[in-house]
Amino acid sequence: TPSAQMLNALIGAYANMGNPEAAAKATAILERMEYLKEFGKSLRPTVHSYSIAISAWAKCESATAAANAENILNRLFAGYDELLLSGEESKYVEQLKPNNIVFN
């Protein structure tokens, strides 16, 4: 069974490739993690997952890179806000809390 750390490493590998196709694959992995989270699976994206996926778009030369990175950032904010409003799982709240790394 893959772990969040394993998938973050895979997202990071795609991010280091520095091209739009790899950034799209990194985003797809993040989306899969978000999908699994919705069904109560223990595999959940963290702020690190989102940060790496944003970096994947930042490293590639694409006309849509900024929009894709912003979309990922907005999904992070929405997920964090939703979690805060639900009042559940304080440990995961800390793992998803946006930090200064995400903005660098």
Tab-separated table of N, CA, C and O in Angstrom:
chain	number	residue	atom	x	y	z
A	1	THR	N	0.840	-1.181	0.000
A	1	THR	CA	0.000	0.000	0.000
A	1	THR	C	0.886	1.246	0.000
A	1	THR	O	1.761	1.362	0.864
A	2	PRO	N	0.650	2.148	-0.926
A	2	PRO	CA	1.464	3.368	-0.944
A	2	PRO	C	1.138	4.273	0.249
A	2	PRO	O	0.007	4.291	0.740
A	3	SER	N	2.124	5.003	0.682
A	3	SER	CA	1.933	5.958	1.771
A	3	SER	C	1.985	7.362	1.197
A	3	SER	O	2.414	7.571	0.050
A	4	ALA	N	1.566	8.335	1.998
A	4	ALA	CA	1.643	9.737	1.562
A	4	ALA	C	3.090	10.111	1.277
A	4	ALA	O	3.367	10.828	0.304
A	5	GLN	N	4.022	9.623	2.082
A	5	GLN	CA	5.434	9.934	1.862
A	5	GLN	C	5.922	9.383	0.531
A	5	GLN	O	6.669	10.040	-0.192
A	6	MET	N	5.490	8.180	0.198
A	6	MET	CA	5.891	7.568	-1.059
A	6	MET	C	5.329	8.368	-2.242
A	6	MET	O	6.041	8.642	-3.214
A	7	LEU	N	4.081	8.740	-2.142
A	7	LEU	CA	3.471	9.508	-3.233
A	7	LEU	C	4.057	10.911	-3.316
A	7	LEU	O	4.219	11.453	-4.417
A	8	ASN	N	4.406	11.501	-2.180
A	8	ASN	CA	5.073	12.806	-2.207
A	8	ASN	C	6.424	12.705	-2.919
A	8	ASN	O	6.805	13.606	-3.667
A	9	ALA	N	7.132	11.605	-2.698
A	9	ALA	CA	8.410	11.395	-3.387
A	9	ALA	C	8.190	11.282	-4.893
A	9	ALA	O	8.968	11.823	-5.688
A	10	LEU	N	7.134	10.602	-5.284
A	10	LEU	CA	6.817	10.464	-6.700
A	10	LEU	C	6.428	11.817	-7.300
A	10	LEU	O	6.881	12.173	-8.396
A	11	ILE	N	5.623	12.595	-6.590
A	11	ILE	CA	5.262	13.940	-7.043
A	11	ILE	C	6.537	14.767	-7.194
A	11	ILE	O	6.704	15.502	-8.170
A	12	GLY	N	7.448	14.636	-6.232
A	12	GLY	CA	8.716	15.365	-6.279
A	12	GLY	C	9.569	14.974	-7.475
A	12	GLY	O	10.210	15.823	-8.102
A	13	ALA	N	9.579	13.705	-7.804
A	13	ALA	CA	10.345	13.244	-8.965
A	13	ALA	C	9.795	13.870	-10.243
A	13	ALA	O	10.559	14.338	-11.097
A	14	TYR	N	8.474	13.903	-10.354
A	14	TYR	CA	7.867	14.556	-11.516
A	14	TYR	C	8.162	16.057	-11.508
A	14	TYR	O	8.438	16.650	-12.545
A	15	ALA	N	8.119	16.658	-10.343
A	15	ALA	CA	8.390	18.102	-10.238
A	15	ALA	C	9.797	18.424	-10.725
A	15	ALA	O	10.019	19.439	-11.388
A	16	ASN	N	10.748	17.565	-10.422
A	16	ASN	CA	12.139	17.797	-10.820
A	16	ASN	C	12.376	17.661	-12.322
A	16	ASN	O	13.399	18.136	-12.823
A	17	MET	N	11.442	17.055	-13.022
A	17	MET	CA	11.595	16.910	-14.469
A	17	MET	C	11.434	18.252	-15.183
A	17	MET	O	12.018	18.468	-16.236
A	18	GLY	N	10.617	19.138	-14.612
A	18	GLY	CA	10.527	20.499	-15.129
A	18	GLY	C	9.828	20.676	-16.454
A	18	GLY	O	10.149	21.607	-17.195
A	19	ASN	N	8.868	19.806	-16.764
A	19	ASN	CA	8.117	20.011	-18.002
A	19	ASN	C	6.619	19.878	-17.737
A	19	ASN	O	6.215	19.307	-16.720
A	20	PRO	N	5.788	20.422	-18.623
A	20	PRO	CA	4.341	20.425	-18.382
A	20	PRO	C	3.725	19.033	-18.244
A	20	PRO	O	2.803	18.847	-17.447
A	21	GLU	N	4.233	18.067	-18.990
A	21	GLU	CA	3.681	16.717	-18.897
A	21	GLU	C	3.933	16.117	-17.514
A	21	GLU	O	3.052	15.485	-16.929
A	22	ALA	N	5.120	16.321	-16.998
A	22	ALA	CA	5.453	15.814	-15.666
A	22	ALA	C	4.658	16.554	-14.594
A	22	ALA	O	4.201	15.939	-13.629
A	23	ALA	N	4.475	17.857	-14.768
A	23	ALA	CA	3.679	18.633	-13.809
A	23	ALA	C	2.235	18.139	-13.802
A	23	ALA	O	1.600	18.054	-12.745
A	24	ALA	N	1.720	17.799	-14.964
A	24	ALA	CA	0.358	17.267	-15.047
A	24	ALA	C	0.265	15.917	-14.333
A	24	ALA	O	-0.739	15.634	-13.656
A	25	LYS	N	1.293	15.083	-14.458
A	25	LYS	CA	1.304	13.795	-13.753
A	25	LYS	C	1.388	14.004	-12.244
A	25	LYS	O	0.729	13.302	-11.476
A	26	ALA	N	2.186	14.974	-11.807
A	26	ALA	CA	2.278	15.289	-10.379
A	26	ALA	C	0.911	15.733	-9.852
A	26	ALA	O	0.486	15.318	-8.769
A	27	THR	N	0.231	16.554	-10.638
A	27	THR	CA	-1.100	17.029	-10.255
A	27	THR	C	-2.091	15.876	-10.194
A	27	THR	O	-2.930	15.812	-9.290
A	28	ALA	N	-1.993	14.942	-11.123
A	28	ALA	CA	-2.895	13.788	-11.133
A	28	ALA	C	-2.709	12.932	-9.883
A	28	ALA	O	-3.695	12.419	-9.328
A	29	ILE	N	-1.482	12.782	-9.438
A	29	ILE	CA	-1.231	12.012	-8.204
A	29	ILE	C	-1.858	12.730	-7.016
A	29	ILE	O	-2.504	12.107	-6.172
A	30	LEU	N	-1.685	14.050	-6.946
A	30	LEU	CA	-2.302	14.828	-5.872
A	30	LEU	C	-3.825	14.674	-5.909
A	30	LEU	O	-4.465	14.493	-4.876
A	31	GLU	N	-4.403	14.755	-7.092
A	31	GLU	CA	-5.855	14.600	-7.233
A	31	GLU	C	-6.313	13.228	-6.764
A	31	GLU	O	-7.369	13.091	-6.153
A	32	ARG	N	-5.511	12.212	-7.037
A	32	ARG	CA	-5.851	10.859	-6.583
A	32	ARG	C	-5.822	10.796	-5.056
A	32	ARG	O	-6.684	10.166	-4.432
A	33	MET	N	-4.854	11.458	-4.449
A	33	MET	CA	-4.788	11.509	-2.985
A	33	MET	C	-6.016	12.227	-2.423
A	33	MET	O	-6.588	11.791	-1.413
A	34	GLU	N	-6.423	13.317	-3.061
A	34	GLU	CA	-7.625	14.040	-2.627
A	34	GLU	C	-8.861	13.159	-2.749
A	34	GLU	O	-9.728	13.155	-1.871
A	35	TYR	N	-8.931	12.401	-3.827
A	35	TYR	CA	-10.050	11.497	-4.062
A	35	TYR	C	-10.126	10.437	-2.956
A	35	TYR	O	-11.191	10.175	-2.397
A	36	LEU	N	-8.982	9.837	-2.634
A	36	LEU	CA	-8.959	8.810	-1.590
A	36	LEU	C	-9.332	9.392	-0.227
A	36	LEU	O	-9.998	8.732	0.566
A	37	LYS	N	-8.926	10.624	0.025
A	37	LYS	CA	-9.261	11.278	1.290
A	37	LYS	C	-10.773	11.399	1.454
A	37	LYS	O	-11.315	11.201	2.545
A	38	GLU	N	-11.469	11.672	0.355
A	38	GLU	CA	-12.924	11.841	0.407
A	38	GLU	C	-13.645	10.567	0.834
A	38	GLU	O	-14.757	10.625	1.318
A	39	PHE	N	-13.004	9.441	0.633
A	39	PHE	CA	-13.623	8.178	0.983
A	39	PHE	C	-13.092	7.607	2.289
A	39	PHE	O	-13.191	6.407	2.548
A	40	GLY	N	-12.489	8.489	3.093
A	40	GLY	CA	-12.058	8.092	4.422
A	40	GLY	C	-10.809	7.252	4.464
A	40	GLY	O	-10.513	6.630	5.480
A	41	LYS	N	-10.087	7.195	3.378
A	41	LYS	CA	-8.848	6.424	3.372
A	41	LYS	C	-7.792	7.161	4.182
A	41	LYS	O	-7.809	8.375	4.320
A	42	SER	N	-6.859	6.420	4.727
A	42	SER	CA	-5.824	7.025	5.562
A	42	SER	C	-4.790	7.782	4.732
A	42	SER	O	-4.016	8.559	5.262
A	43	LEU	N	-4.777	7.547	3.442
A	43	LEU	CA	-3.848	8.229	2.552
A	43	LEU	C	-4.404	9.613	2.224
A	43	LEU	O	-5.379	9.743	1.500
A	44	ARG	N	-3.782	10.631	2.795
A	44	ARG	CA	-4.271	11.998	2.621
A	44	ARG	C	-3.136	12.911	2.207
A	44	ARG	O	-2.024	12.787	2.697
A	45	PRO	N	-3.438	13.870	1.321
A	45	PRO	CA	-2.390	14.831	0.965
A	45	PRO	C	-2.114	15.767	2.145
A	45	PRO	O	-3.014	16.084	2.923
A	46	THR	N	-0.866	16.162	2.263
A	46	THR	CA	-0.476	17.125	3.298
A	46	THR	C	-0.104	18.432	2.614
A	46	THR	O	-0.070	18.512	1.384
A	47	VAL	N	0.220	19.432	3.409
A	47	VAL	CA	0.660	20.699	2.836
A	47	VAL	C	1.888	20.473	1.965
A	47	VAL	O	2.070	21.131	0.938
A	48	HIS	N	2.702	19.493	2.334
A	48	HIS	CA	3.892	19.163	1.553
A	48	HIS	C	3.499	18.636	0.166
A	48	HIS	O	4.129	18.985	-0.838
A	49	SER	N	2.465	17.824	0.100
A	49	SER	CA	1.987	17.295	-1.181
A	49	SER	C	1.600	18.435	-2.113
A	49	SER	O	1.972	18.447	-3.297
A	50	TYR	N	0.836	19.370	-1.573
A	50	TYR	CA	0.399	20.514	-2.377
A	50	TYR	C	1.585	21.382	-2.789
A	50	TYR	O	1.657	21.846	-3.926
A	51	SER	N	2.505	21.588	-1.875
A	51	SER	CA	3.672	22.420	-2.154
A	51	SER	C	4.514	21.843	-3.290
A	51	SER	O	4.963	22.570	-4.182
A	52	ILE	N	4.716	20.539	-3.277
A	52	ILE	CA	5.508	19.902	-4.327
A	52	ILE	C	4.792	20.009	-5.677
A	52	ILE	O	5.422	20.285	-6.705
A	53	ALA	N	3.487	19.798	-5.678
A	53	ALA	CA	2.735	19.891	-6.931
A	53	ALA	C	2.770	21.320	-7.484
A	53	ALA	O	2.890	21.521	-8.696
A	54	ILE	N	2.693	22.310	-6.608
A	54	ILE	CA	2.809	23.707	-7.041
A	54	ILE	C	4.196	23.939	-7.639
A	54	ILE	O	4.338	24.587	-8.686
A	55	SER	N	5.220	23.398	-6.993
A	55	SER	CA	6.593	23.528	-7.496
A	55	SER	C	6.749	22.902	-8.875
A	55	SER	O	7.511	23.404	-9.706
A	56	ALA	N	6.032	21.813	-9.114
A	56	ALA	CA	6.109	21.162	-10.423
A	56	ALA	C	5.699	22.129	-11.525
A	56	ALA	O	6.340	22.211	-12.572
A	57	TRP	N	4.637	22.895	-11.267
A	57	TRP	CA	4.191	23.872	-12.261
A	57	TRP	C	5.136	25.064	-12.325
A	57	TRP	O	5.362	25.621	-13.397
A	58	ALA	N	5.698	25.444	-11.192
A	58	ALA	CA	6.615	26.587	-11.172
A	58	ALA	C	7.894	26.303	-11.968
A	58	ALA	O	8.511	27.232	-12.491
A	59	LYS	N	8.280	25.030	-12.057
A	59	LYS	CA	9.532	24.664	-12.728
A	59	LYS	C	9.381	24.451	-14.230
A	59	LYS	O	10.365	24.208	-14.910
A	60	CYS	N	8.172	24.490	-14.731
A	60	CYS	CA	8.006	24.227	-16.160
A	60	CYS	C	7.596	25.495	-16.899
A	60	CYS	O	7.041	26.416	-16.324
A	61	GLU	N	7.927	25.507	-18.162
A	61	GLU	CA	7.572	26.643	-18.998
A	61	GLU	C	6.290	26.296	-19.741
A	61	GLU	O	6.312	25.584	-20.735
A	62	SER	N	5.205	26.807	-19.205
A	62	SER	CA	3.904	26.530	-19.794
A	62	SER	C	3.037	27.767	-19.632
A	62	SER	O	3.099	28.450	-18.602
A	63	ALA	N	2.233	28.042	-20.637
A	63	ALA	CA	1.341	29.206	-20.576
A	63	ALA	C	0.301	29.050	-19.468
A	63	ALA	O	-0.210	30.039	-18.956
A	64	THR	N	0.021	27.809	-19.079
A	64	THR	CA	-0.998	27.567	-18.055
A	64	THR	C	-0.404	27.246	-16.687
A	64	THR	O	-1.149	26.935	-15.755
A	65	ALA	N	0.908	27.322	-16.551
A	65	ALA	CA	1.564	26.925	-15.297
A	65	ALA	C	1.063	27.730	-14.102
A	65	ALA	O	0.744	27.158	-13.057
A	66	ALA	N	0.994	29.042	-14.246
A	66	ALA	CA	0.564	29.881	-13.114
A	66	ALA	C	-0.872	29.566	-12.719
A	66	ALA	O	-1.190	29.457	-11.524
A	67	ALA	N	-1.735	29.394	-13.693
A	67	ALA	CA	-3.141	29.087	-13.403
A	67	ALA	C	-3.267	27.720	-12.725
A	67	ALA	O	-4.059	27.558	-11.785
A	68	ASN	N	-2.497	26.751	-13.197
A	68	ASN	CA	-2.539	25.420	-12.574
A	68	ASN	C	-2.012	25.452	-11.142
A	68	ASN	O	-2.582	24.825	-10.252
A	69	ALA	N	-0.933	26.178	-10.917
A	69	ALA	CA	-0.379	26.302	-9.560
A	69	ALA	C	-1.371	27.003	-8.639
A	69	ALA	O	-1.568	26.587	-7.491
A	70	GLU	N	-2.009	28.050	-9.147
A	70	GLU	CA	-2.999	28.775	-8.339
A	70	GLU	C	-4.191	27.885	-8.000
A	70	GLU	O	-4.718	27.921	-6.886
A	71	ASN	N	-4.599	27.057	-8.947
A	71	ASN	CA	-5.701	26.134	-8.703
A	71	ASN	C	-5.359	25.169	-7.574
A	71	ASN	O	-6.185	24.899	-6.689
A	72	ILE	N	-4.139	24.656	-7.578
A	72	ILE	CA	-3.711	23.742	-6.515
A	72	ILE	C	-3.676	24.463	-5.169
A	72	ILE	O	-4.132	23.935	-4.158
A	73	LEU	N	-3.167	25.698	-5.160
A	73	LEU	CA	-3.132	26.481	-3.930
A	73	LEU	C	-4.545	26.718	-3.404
A	73	LEU	O	-4.804	26.580	-2.200
A	74	ASN	N	-5.480	27.032	-4.289
A	74	ASN	CA	-6.868	27.253	-3.875
A	74	ASN	C	-7.503	25.985	-3.331
A	74	ASN	O	-8.301	26.035	-2.390
A	75	ARG	N	-7.132	24.833	-3.895
A	75	ARG	CA	-7.654	23.567	-3.360
A	75	ARG	C	-7.102	23.303	-1.965
A	75	ARG	O	-7.806	22.768	-1.103
A	76	LEU	N	-5.845	23.659	-1.738
A	76	LEU	CA	-5.266	23.527	-0.401
A	76	LEU	C	-6.048	24.382	0.588
A	76	LEU	O	-6.445	23.913	1.658
A	77	PHE	N	-6.271	25.643	0.236
A	77	PHE	CA	-7.022	26.545	1.117
A	77	PHE	C	-8.430	26.004	1.389
A	77	PHE	O	-8.894	26.014	2.526
A	78	ALA	N	-9.101	25.532	0.345
A	78	ALA	CA	-10.467	25.025	0.505
A	78	ALA	C	-10.487	23.789	1.406
A	78	ALA	O	-11.355	23.668	2.281
A	79	GLY	N	-9.543	22.890	1.211
A	79	GLY	CA	-9.484	21.691	2.040
A	79	GLY	C	-9.194	22.013	3.492
A	79	GLY	O	-9.784	21.426	4.401
A	80	TYR	N	-8.303	22.962	3.700
A	80	TYR	CA	-7.961	23.366	5.068
A	80	TYR	C	-9.162	24.030	5.738
A	80	TYR	O	-9.498	23.696	6.876
A	81	ASP	N	-9.809	24.953	5.027
A	81	ASP	CA	-10.989	25.623	5.585
A	81	ASP	C	-12.102	24.631	5.901
A	81	ASP	O	-12.741	24.719	6.951
A	82	GLU	N	-12.321	23.686	5.005
A	82	GLU	CA	-13.350	22.668	5.215
A	82	GLU	C	-13.041	21.837	6.456
A	82	GLU	O	-13.926	21.535	7.255
A	83	LEU	N	-11.794	21.498	6.635
A	83	LEU	CA	-11.384	20.712	7.790
A	83	LEU	C	-11.563	21.500	9.089
A	83	LEU	O	-12.023	20.960	10.091
A	84	LEU	N	-11.215	22.775	9.047
A	84	LEU	CA	-11.403	23.617	10.238
A	84	LEU	C	-12.874	23.713	10.619
A	84	LEU	O	-13.225	23.641	11.796
A	85	LEU	N	-13.719	23.882	9.630
A	85	LEU	CA	-15.157	24.010	9.886
A	85	LEU	C	-15.765	22.718	10.400
A	85	LEU	O	-16.719	22.741	11.167
A	86	SER	N	-15.206	21.597	10.003
A	86	SER	CA	-15.751	20.309	10.437
A	86	SER	C	-15.415	20.018	11.895
A	86	SER	O	-16.096	19.242	12.540
A	87	GLY	N	-14.323	20.607	12.381
A	87	GLY	CA	-13.934	20.410	13.768
A	87	GLY	C	-13.383	19.025	14.071
A	87	GLY	O	-13.351	18.602	15.219
A	88	GLU	N	-12.924	18.319	13.074
A	88	GLU	CA	-12.435	16.954	13.300
A	88	GLU	C	-10.941	16.822	13.060
A	88	GLU	O	-10.331	17.649	12.398
A	89	GLU	N	-10.388	15.797	13.621
A	89	GLU	CA	-9.018	15.354	13.378
A	89	GLU	C	-7.979	16.470	13.452
A	89	GLU	O	-7.435	16.899	12.454
A	90	SER	N	-7.686	16.919	14.630
A	90	SER	CA	-6.737	18.012	14.808
A	90	SER	C	-5.346	17.682	14.268
A	90	SER	O	-4.636	18.567	13.817
A	91	LYS	N	-4.953	16.413	14.288
A	91	LYS	CA	-3.646	16.029	13.759
A	91	LYS	C	-3.571	16.335	12.259
A	91	LYS	O	-2.579	16.869	11.771
A	92	TYR	N	-4.615	16.018	11.533
A	92	TYR	CA	-4.621	16.280	10.090
A	92	TYR	C	-4.705	17.770	9.794
A	92	TYR	O	-4.136	18.229	8.809
A	93	VAL	N	-5.359	18.527	10.648
A	93	VAL	CA	-5.421	19.983	10.467
A	93	VAL	C	-4.006	20.545	10.423
A	93	VAL	O	-3.677	21.361	9.557
A	94	GLU	N	-3.149	20.090	11.311
A	94	GLU	CA	-1.763	20.568	11.340
A	94	GLU	C	-0.987	20.114	10.111
A	94	GLU	O	-0.117	20.827	9.618
A	95	GLN	N	-1.297	18.941	9.595
A	95	GLN	CA	-0.600	18.431	8.408
A	95	GLN	C	-1.019	19.164	7.138
A	95	GLN	O	-0.313	19.141	6.136
A	96	LEU	N	-2.190	19.790	7.167
A	96	LEU	CA	-2.709	20.474	5.987
A	96	LEU	C	-2.585	21.993	6.086
A	96	LEU	O	-2.802	22.697	5.114
A	97	LYS	N	-2.194	22.478	7.241
A	97	LYS	CA	-2.129	23.927	7.469
A	97	LYS	C	-1.124	24.587	6.514
A	97	LYS	O	0.052	24.226	6.489
A	98	PRO	N	-1.594	25.566	5.709
A	98	PRO	CA	-0.673	26.267	4.811
A	98	PRO	C	0.454	26.930	5.590
A	98	PRO	O	0.246	27.468	6.674
A	99	ASN	N	1.667	26.879	5.039
A	99	ASN	CA	2.818	27.463	5.711
A	99	ASN	C	3.623	28.294	4.708
A	99	ASN	O	3.265	28.374	3.531
A	100	ASN	N	4.705	28.891	5.163
A	100	ASN	CA	5.483	29.778	4.290
A	100	ASN	C	6.158	29.023	3.156
A	100	ASN	O	6.473	29.615	2.116
A	101	ILE	N	6.385	27.739	3.272
A	101	ILE	CA	7.008	26.951	2.210
A	101	ILE	C	6.128	26.938	0.966
A	101	ILE	O	6.603	26.996	-0.162
A	102	VAL	N	4.836	26.857	1.180
A	102	VAL	CA	3.897	26.814	0.064
A	102	VAL	C	3.955	28.095	-0.775
A	102	VAL	O	3.690	28.074	-1.966
A	103	PHE	N	4.337	29.196	-0.163
A	103	PHE	CA	4.345	30.467	-0.865
A	103	PHE	C	5.719	30.806	-1.464
A	103	PHE	O	5.874	31.854	-2.080
A	104	ASN	N	6.701	29.946	-1.288
A	104	ASN	CA	8.041	30.213	-1.835
A	104	ASN	C	8.244	29.610	-3.191
A	104	ASN	O	7.785	28.702	-3.627
